[in-house]
XYZ file of C-alpha atoms in Angstrom:
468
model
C 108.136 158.964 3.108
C 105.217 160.759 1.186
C 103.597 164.044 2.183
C 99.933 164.547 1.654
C 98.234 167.634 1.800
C 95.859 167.721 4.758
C 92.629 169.488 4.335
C 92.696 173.200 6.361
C 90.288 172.247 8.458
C 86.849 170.676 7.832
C 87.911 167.265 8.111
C 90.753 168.091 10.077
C 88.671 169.534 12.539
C 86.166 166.619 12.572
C 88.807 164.074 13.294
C 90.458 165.762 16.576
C 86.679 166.137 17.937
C 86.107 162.530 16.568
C 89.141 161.248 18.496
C 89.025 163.687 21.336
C 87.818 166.812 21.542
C 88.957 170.298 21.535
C 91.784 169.583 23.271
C 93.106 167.495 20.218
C 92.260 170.235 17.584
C 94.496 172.562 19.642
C 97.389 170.434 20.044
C 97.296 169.844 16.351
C 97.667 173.775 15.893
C 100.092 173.921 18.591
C 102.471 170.914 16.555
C 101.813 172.895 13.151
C 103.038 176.183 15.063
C 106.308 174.055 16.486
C 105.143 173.212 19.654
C 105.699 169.304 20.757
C 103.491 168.512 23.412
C 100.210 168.976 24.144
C 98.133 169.233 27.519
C 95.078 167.062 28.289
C 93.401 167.755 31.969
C 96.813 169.842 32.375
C 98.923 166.800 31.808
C 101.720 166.603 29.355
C 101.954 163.537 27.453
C 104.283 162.864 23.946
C 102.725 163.334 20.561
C 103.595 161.385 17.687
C 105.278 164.160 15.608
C 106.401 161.544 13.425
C 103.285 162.356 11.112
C 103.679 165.578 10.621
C 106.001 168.416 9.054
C 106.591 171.670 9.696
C 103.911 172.834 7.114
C 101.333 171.167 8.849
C 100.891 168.087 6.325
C 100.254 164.731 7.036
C 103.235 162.419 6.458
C 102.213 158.399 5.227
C 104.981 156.385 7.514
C 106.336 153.940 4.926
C 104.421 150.757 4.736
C 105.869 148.517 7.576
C 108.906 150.958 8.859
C 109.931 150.510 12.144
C 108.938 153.163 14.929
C 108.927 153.600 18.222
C 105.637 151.502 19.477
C 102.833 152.939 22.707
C 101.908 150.845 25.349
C 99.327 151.835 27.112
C 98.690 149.875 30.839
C 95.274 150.117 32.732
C 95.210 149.803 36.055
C 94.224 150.866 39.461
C 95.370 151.194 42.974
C 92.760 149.306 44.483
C 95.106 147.263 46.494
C 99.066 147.074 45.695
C 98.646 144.227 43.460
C 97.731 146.274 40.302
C 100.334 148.766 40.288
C 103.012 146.561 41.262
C 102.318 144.401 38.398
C 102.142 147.291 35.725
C 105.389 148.803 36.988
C 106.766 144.979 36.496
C 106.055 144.940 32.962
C 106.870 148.435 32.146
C 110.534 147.608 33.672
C 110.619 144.318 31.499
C 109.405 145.885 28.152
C 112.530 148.222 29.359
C 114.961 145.460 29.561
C 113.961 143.492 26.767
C 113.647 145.995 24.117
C 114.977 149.300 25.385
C 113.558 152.361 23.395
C 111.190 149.993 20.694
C 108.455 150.977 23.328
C 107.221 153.776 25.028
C 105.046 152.548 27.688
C 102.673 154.871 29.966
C 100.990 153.452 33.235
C 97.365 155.421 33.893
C 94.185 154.661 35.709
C 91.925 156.189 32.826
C 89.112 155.801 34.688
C 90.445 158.284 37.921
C 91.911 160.868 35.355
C 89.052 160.871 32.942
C 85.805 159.638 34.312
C 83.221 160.909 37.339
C 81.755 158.462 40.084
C 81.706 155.823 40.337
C 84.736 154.869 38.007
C 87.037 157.628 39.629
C 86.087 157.087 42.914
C 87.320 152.866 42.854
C 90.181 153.450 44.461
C 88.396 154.814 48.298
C 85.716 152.504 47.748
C 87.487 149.240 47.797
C 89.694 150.443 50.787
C 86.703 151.470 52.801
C 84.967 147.657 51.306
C 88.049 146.004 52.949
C 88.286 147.906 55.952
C 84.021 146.304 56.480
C 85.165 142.992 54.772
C 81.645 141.861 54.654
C 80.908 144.541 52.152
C 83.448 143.469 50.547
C 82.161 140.267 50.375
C 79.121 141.229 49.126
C 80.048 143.206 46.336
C 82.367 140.648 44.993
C 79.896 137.715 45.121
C 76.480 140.031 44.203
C 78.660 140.714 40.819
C 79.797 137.963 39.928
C 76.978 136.806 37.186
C 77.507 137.743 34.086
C 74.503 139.544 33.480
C 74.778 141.636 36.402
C 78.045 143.156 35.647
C 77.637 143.186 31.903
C 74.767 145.250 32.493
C 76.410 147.937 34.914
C 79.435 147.999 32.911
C 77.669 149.108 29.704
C 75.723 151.776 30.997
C 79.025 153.278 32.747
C 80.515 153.030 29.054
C 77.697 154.941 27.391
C 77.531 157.160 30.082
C 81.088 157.777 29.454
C 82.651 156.705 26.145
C 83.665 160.031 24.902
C 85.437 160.502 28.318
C 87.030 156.876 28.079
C 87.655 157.221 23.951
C 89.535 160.646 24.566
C 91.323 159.250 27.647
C 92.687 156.161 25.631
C 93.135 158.136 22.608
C 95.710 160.569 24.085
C 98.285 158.066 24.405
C 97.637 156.530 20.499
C 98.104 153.359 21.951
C 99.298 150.279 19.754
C 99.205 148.143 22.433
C 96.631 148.466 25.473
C 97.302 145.982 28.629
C 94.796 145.625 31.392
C 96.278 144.542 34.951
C 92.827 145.215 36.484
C 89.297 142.976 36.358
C 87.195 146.346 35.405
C 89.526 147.313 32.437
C 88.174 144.637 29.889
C 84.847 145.268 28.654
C 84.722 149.249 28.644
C 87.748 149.757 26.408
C 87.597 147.062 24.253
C 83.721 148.782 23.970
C 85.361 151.875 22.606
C 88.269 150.322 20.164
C 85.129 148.466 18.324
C 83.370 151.666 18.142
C 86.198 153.206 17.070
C 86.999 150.372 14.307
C 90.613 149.704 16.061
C 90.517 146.746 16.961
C 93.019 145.589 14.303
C 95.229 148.041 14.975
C 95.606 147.987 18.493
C 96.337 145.179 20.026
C 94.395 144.157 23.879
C 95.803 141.786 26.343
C 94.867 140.995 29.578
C 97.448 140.447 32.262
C 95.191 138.567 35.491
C 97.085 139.470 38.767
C 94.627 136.958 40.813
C 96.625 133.303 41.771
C 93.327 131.129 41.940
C 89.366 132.924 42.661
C 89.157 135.848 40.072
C 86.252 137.777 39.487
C 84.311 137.205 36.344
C 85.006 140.521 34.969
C 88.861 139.626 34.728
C 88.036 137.106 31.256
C 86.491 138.909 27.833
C 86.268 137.537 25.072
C 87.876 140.051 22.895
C 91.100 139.759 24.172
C 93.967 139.321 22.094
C 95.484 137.513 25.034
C 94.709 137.131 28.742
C 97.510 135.977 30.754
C 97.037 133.508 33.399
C 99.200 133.156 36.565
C 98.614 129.310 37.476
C 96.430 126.750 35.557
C 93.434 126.861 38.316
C 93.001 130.783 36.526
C 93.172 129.430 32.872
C 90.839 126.811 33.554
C 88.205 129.826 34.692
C 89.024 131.504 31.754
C 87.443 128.255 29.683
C 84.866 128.274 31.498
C 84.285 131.996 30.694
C 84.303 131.577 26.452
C 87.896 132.393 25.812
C 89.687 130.130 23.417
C 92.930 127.982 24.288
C 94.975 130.531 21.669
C 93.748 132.969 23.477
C 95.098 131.821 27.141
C 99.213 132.158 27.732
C 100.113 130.377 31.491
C 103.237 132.296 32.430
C 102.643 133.205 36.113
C 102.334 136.078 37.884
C 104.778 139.092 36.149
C 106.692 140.614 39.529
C 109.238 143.228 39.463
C 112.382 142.296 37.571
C 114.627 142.835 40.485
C 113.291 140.029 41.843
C 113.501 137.394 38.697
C 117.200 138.338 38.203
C 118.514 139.229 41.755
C 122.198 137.952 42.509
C 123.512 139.127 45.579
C 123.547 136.497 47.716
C 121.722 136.047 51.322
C 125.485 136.622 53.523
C 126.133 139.310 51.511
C 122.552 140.886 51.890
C 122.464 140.808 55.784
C 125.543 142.403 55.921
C 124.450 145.295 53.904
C 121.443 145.465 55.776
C 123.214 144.953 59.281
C 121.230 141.539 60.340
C 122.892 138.693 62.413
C 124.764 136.601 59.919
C 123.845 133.592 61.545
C 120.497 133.691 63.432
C 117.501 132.647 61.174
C 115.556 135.464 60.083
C 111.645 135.465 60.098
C 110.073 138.628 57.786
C 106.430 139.780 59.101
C 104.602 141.915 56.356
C 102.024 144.615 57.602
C 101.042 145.337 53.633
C 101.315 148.906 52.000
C 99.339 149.949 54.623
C 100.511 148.169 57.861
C 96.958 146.280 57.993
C 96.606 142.766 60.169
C 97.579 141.805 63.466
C 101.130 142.561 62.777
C 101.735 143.905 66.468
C 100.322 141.032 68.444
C 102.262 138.689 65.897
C 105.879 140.589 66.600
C 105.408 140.383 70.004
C 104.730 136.624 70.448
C 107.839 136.260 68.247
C 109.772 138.163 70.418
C 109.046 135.903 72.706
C 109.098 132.544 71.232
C 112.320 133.377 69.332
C 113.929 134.046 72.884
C 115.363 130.558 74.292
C 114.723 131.063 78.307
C 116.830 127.724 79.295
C 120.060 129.204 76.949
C 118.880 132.564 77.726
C 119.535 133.794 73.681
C 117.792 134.366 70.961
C 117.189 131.219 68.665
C 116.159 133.919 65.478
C 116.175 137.206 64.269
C 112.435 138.838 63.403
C 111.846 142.129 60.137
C 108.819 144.123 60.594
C 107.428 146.235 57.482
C 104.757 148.337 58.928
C 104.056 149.776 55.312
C 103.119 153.613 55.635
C 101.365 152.589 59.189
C 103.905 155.657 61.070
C 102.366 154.540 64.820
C 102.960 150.699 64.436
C 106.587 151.514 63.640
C 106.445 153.745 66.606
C 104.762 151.324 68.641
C 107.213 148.516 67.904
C 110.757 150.580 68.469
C 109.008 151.652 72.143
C 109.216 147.902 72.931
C 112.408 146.159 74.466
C 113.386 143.132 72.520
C 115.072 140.005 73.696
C 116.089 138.904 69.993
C 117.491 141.045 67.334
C 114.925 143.242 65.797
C 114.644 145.095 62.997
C 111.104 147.486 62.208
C 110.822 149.538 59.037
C 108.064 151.521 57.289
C 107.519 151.366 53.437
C 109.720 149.668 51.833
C 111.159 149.810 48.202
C 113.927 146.938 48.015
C 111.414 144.115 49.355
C 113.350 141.848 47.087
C 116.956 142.490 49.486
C 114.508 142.116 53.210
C 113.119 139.160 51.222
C 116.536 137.295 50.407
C 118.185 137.963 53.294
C 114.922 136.149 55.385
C 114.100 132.303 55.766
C 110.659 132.531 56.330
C 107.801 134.842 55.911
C 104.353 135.912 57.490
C 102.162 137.863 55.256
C 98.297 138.065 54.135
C 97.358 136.015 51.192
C 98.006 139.039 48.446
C 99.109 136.980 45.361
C 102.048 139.347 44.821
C 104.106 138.771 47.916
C 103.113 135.027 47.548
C 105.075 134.849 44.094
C 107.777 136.787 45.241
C 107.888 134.969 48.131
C 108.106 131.475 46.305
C 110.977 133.520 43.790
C 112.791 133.793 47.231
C 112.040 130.181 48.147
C 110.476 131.378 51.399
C 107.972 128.952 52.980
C 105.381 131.197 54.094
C 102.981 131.732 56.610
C 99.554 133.058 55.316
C 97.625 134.631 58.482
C 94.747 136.448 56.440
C 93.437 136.834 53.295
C 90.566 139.361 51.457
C 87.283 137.516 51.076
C 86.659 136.844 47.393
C 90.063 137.368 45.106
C 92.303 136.104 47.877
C 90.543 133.815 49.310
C 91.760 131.042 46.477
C 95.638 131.785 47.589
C 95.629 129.690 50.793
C 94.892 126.894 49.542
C 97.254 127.519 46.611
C 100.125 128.026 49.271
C 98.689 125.621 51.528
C 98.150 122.117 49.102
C 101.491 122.804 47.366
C 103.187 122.446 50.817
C 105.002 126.001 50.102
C 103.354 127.075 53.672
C 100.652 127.340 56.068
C 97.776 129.247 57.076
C 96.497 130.521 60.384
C 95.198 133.439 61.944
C 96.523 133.054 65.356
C 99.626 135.213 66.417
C 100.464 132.674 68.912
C 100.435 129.899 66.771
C 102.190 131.243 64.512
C 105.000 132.040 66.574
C 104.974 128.449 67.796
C 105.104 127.259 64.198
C 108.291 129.729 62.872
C 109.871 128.707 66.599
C 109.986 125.147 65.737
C 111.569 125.581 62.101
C 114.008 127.449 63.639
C 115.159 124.618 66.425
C 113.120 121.547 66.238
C 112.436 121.154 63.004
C 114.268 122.652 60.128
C 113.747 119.987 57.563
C 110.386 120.900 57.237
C 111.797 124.429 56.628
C 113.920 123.148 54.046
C 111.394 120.983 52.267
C 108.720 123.842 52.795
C 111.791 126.010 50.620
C 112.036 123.756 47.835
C 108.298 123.812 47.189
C 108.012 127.371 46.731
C 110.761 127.225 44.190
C 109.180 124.857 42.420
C 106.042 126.733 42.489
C 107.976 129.944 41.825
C 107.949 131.559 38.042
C 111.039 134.169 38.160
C 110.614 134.574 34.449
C 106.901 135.163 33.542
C 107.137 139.119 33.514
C 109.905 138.516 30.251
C 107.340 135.987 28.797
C 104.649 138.054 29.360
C 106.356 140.786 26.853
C 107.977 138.956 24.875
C 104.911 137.411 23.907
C 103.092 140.551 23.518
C 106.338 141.219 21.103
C 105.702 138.308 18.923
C 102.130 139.645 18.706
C 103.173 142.852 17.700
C 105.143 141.795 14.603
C 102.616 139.342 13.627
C 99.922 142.925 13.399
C 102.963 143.161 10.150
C 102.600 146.786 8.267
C 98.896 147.796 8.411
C 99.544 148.602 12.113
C 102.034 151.227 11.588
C 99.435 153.653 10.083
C 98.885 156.625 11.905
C 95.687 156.849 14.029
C 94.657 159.931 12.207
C 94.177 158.026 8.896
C 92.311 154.507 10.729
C 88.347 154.640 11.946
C 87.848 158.244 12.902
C 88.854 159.337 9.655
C 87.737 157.551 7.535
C 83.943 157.554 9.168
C 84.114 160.699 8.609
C 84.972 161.040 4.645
């Protein structure tokens, strides 16, 4: 390494406010007085102290040495989906390349930015909750011009809140796993002259209908879960080198999960030899998940024999009076109800069949598991393309009734188990175990093809040198 003399504090100071404001000047005097982290919005997050010695000069990384790399993923907890999928990749990148990469999961927009980017999250549960809203706002978006419009006065209403927000984490890699985390940040990187050094990719979490918003063309990569997705993307201006199809990337304990289904329902004290049907409320115990265990509990329940033909697993999510609606009843088949859950992938193995909404995450866990499954609702708009993904692959079914529903998992359970089985082997034909790997390994290869240039330090890129 070389050490070169950084100016006291013109251009020093200059840069920090360039990059991000007074809070970056006084970290920078904090690090020069032997302090290693800094606060931002009273959160502690890791500087790269690689750049700097203990007499407050700038140290030149050697061209192309090896350090450890930032990952930066944008998302939101507008629905399950988003979160789930981050936390999926930031376990791969984990597993695949241990320490190479430091990866940080944040929804810039809530920590950073004022209405209506912070306020996403409440809005799209109170848009679901009055799905016609919902619909609405989906649809009414949907043209380009609409939602190019909106989103670029948002980002020059806030850039400097957006630039400092993505600047804290000196990202070399930024991945969006959410449909309004394109256009705004890719906004600030070309403002900022970074877009060769940091790399953007966009990781779609939708199976089929995505919003518009999901495909820029700026992208580095976007990665598609299914062909119907990178088809849309086309459509949308991105290139074929542009579009990866790997699937949908879903928690690594479910790609490489190898305790088998006996030894699963023993540790989670099922019958080992009933069929087992698993009902999903969602995170938040939504759908008609009572009416559905109850005709169940009845259709499972042989009269003539007078015992139970299957066993029935309730998640009720965080929904605390469904659980304690459910234990109040008396059962004629083993039951078992639970709240949130955190080892979906053991419920999930240990089942033969499941009954969920259309949310594309339990879908392609589901199909991991070879489950055929029963879709019995879906969100207008994003979902809405999942039935008939499920539906025309002959991995499952869709209806909305509870009753009929219980009539269909009755029959696979007696009458007609070889349309259970072929049902199985569709899903794991449809099912990609290994697309969260792909996903990073790919974003890897992209990384070493950046080659030296994207090791410099950010204080020495665009902000910098705009300034001199």
């Amino acid at each position: 390494m070389m050490s070169v003399a950084s100016p006291r504090k013109s251009i020093t100071e200059k840069v920090f406010e360039r990059v991000g404001g007074v809070s970056y000047l006084s970290s920078y005097l904090k690090n020069n007085n032997g302090h290693n982290h800094h606060h931002h919005h009273h959160r502690e997050v890791e500087c790269d102290d690689d750049y700097y010695d203990d007499e407050g000069t700038i140290e030149l990384v050697q061209i192309g040495a090896e350090r450890t790399k930032n990952v930066l993923i944008l998302m939101s907890d507008t629905g399950g989906g988003h979160r789930a999928s981050a936390e999926a990749i930031k376990d791969a990148f984990r597993l695949e390349f241990g320490g190479e990469y430091r990866v940080f999961v944040k929804d810039v927009w809530k920590e950073y930015t004022g209405w209506p980017l912070n306020d996403m999250e409440r809005s799209y549960k109170f848009m679901v909750k009055h799905v016609q809203l919902w619909k609405v706002a989906f649809h009414s978006t949907s043209p380009r011009w609409i939602h190019s419009v909106y989103l670029a006065a948002i980002a020059a209403y806030y850039a400097k809140e957006v630039e400092a927000g993505l600047m804290e984490y000196k990202p070399d890699i930024i991945i969006s796993v959410h449909p309004l985390m394109q256009h705004i940040p890719l906004w600030v990187l070309k403002w900022q002259g970074l877009q060769k050094k940091v790399i953007f990719v966009t990781v779609i979490t939708d199976l089929n209908t995505c919003h518009p918003t999901w495909f820029h063309p700026g992208v580095n990569r976007c990665y598609c879960p299914s062909q119907e997705v990178a088809k849309r993307a086309l459509v949308d201006g991105l290139e074929e080198s542009q579009i990866r199809v790997f699937g949908l990337p879903i928690r690594p304990s479910f790609a490489r999960a190898v305790i088998s289904k006996d030894q699963l329902r023993e540790e989670l004290e099922m019958d080992p030899e009933l069929p087992a049907v698993l009902l999903m409320g969602g995170g938040e115990g939504m759908g008609p998940v009572k009416e559905t265990a109850r005709a169940l509990g009845e259709s499972l329940f042989d009269k003539e024999l007078g015992k139970p033909i299957g066993q029935l697993i309730v998640i009720c999510g965080r929904n605390k009076n469904l659980v304690a609606t459910l234990e109040s009843d008396e059962w004629n088949i083993p039951v078992k109800i639970r709240g949130f859950e955190t080892q979906m992938e053991k419920w999930m193995g240990s089942c033969d069949c499941i009954i969920t909404k259309a949310g594309p995450g339990t879908i392609a866990e589901a199909l991991i598991r070879g489950l055929p499954i029963i879709l019995n609702d879906y969100i207008p708009g994003q979902e809405k393309g999942n039935v008939p993904y499920v539906v025309d692959n002959a991995a499952g079914v869709f209806t909305r009734s509870p009753k009929e529903t219980a009539r269909i998992v009755a029959e696979w359970f007696s009458t007609k188990p070889d349309e259970l089985k072929i049902m199985s082997e569709n899903a794991h034909k449809l099912a990609q175990p290994e697309a969260v790997f792909d996903i990073v390994k790919d974003i890897h290869d992209l990384t070493c093809q950046r080659g030296p240039l994207a090791n410099i330090p950010y204080i020495l890129t665009s902000s910098f040198t705009s300034i001199i």
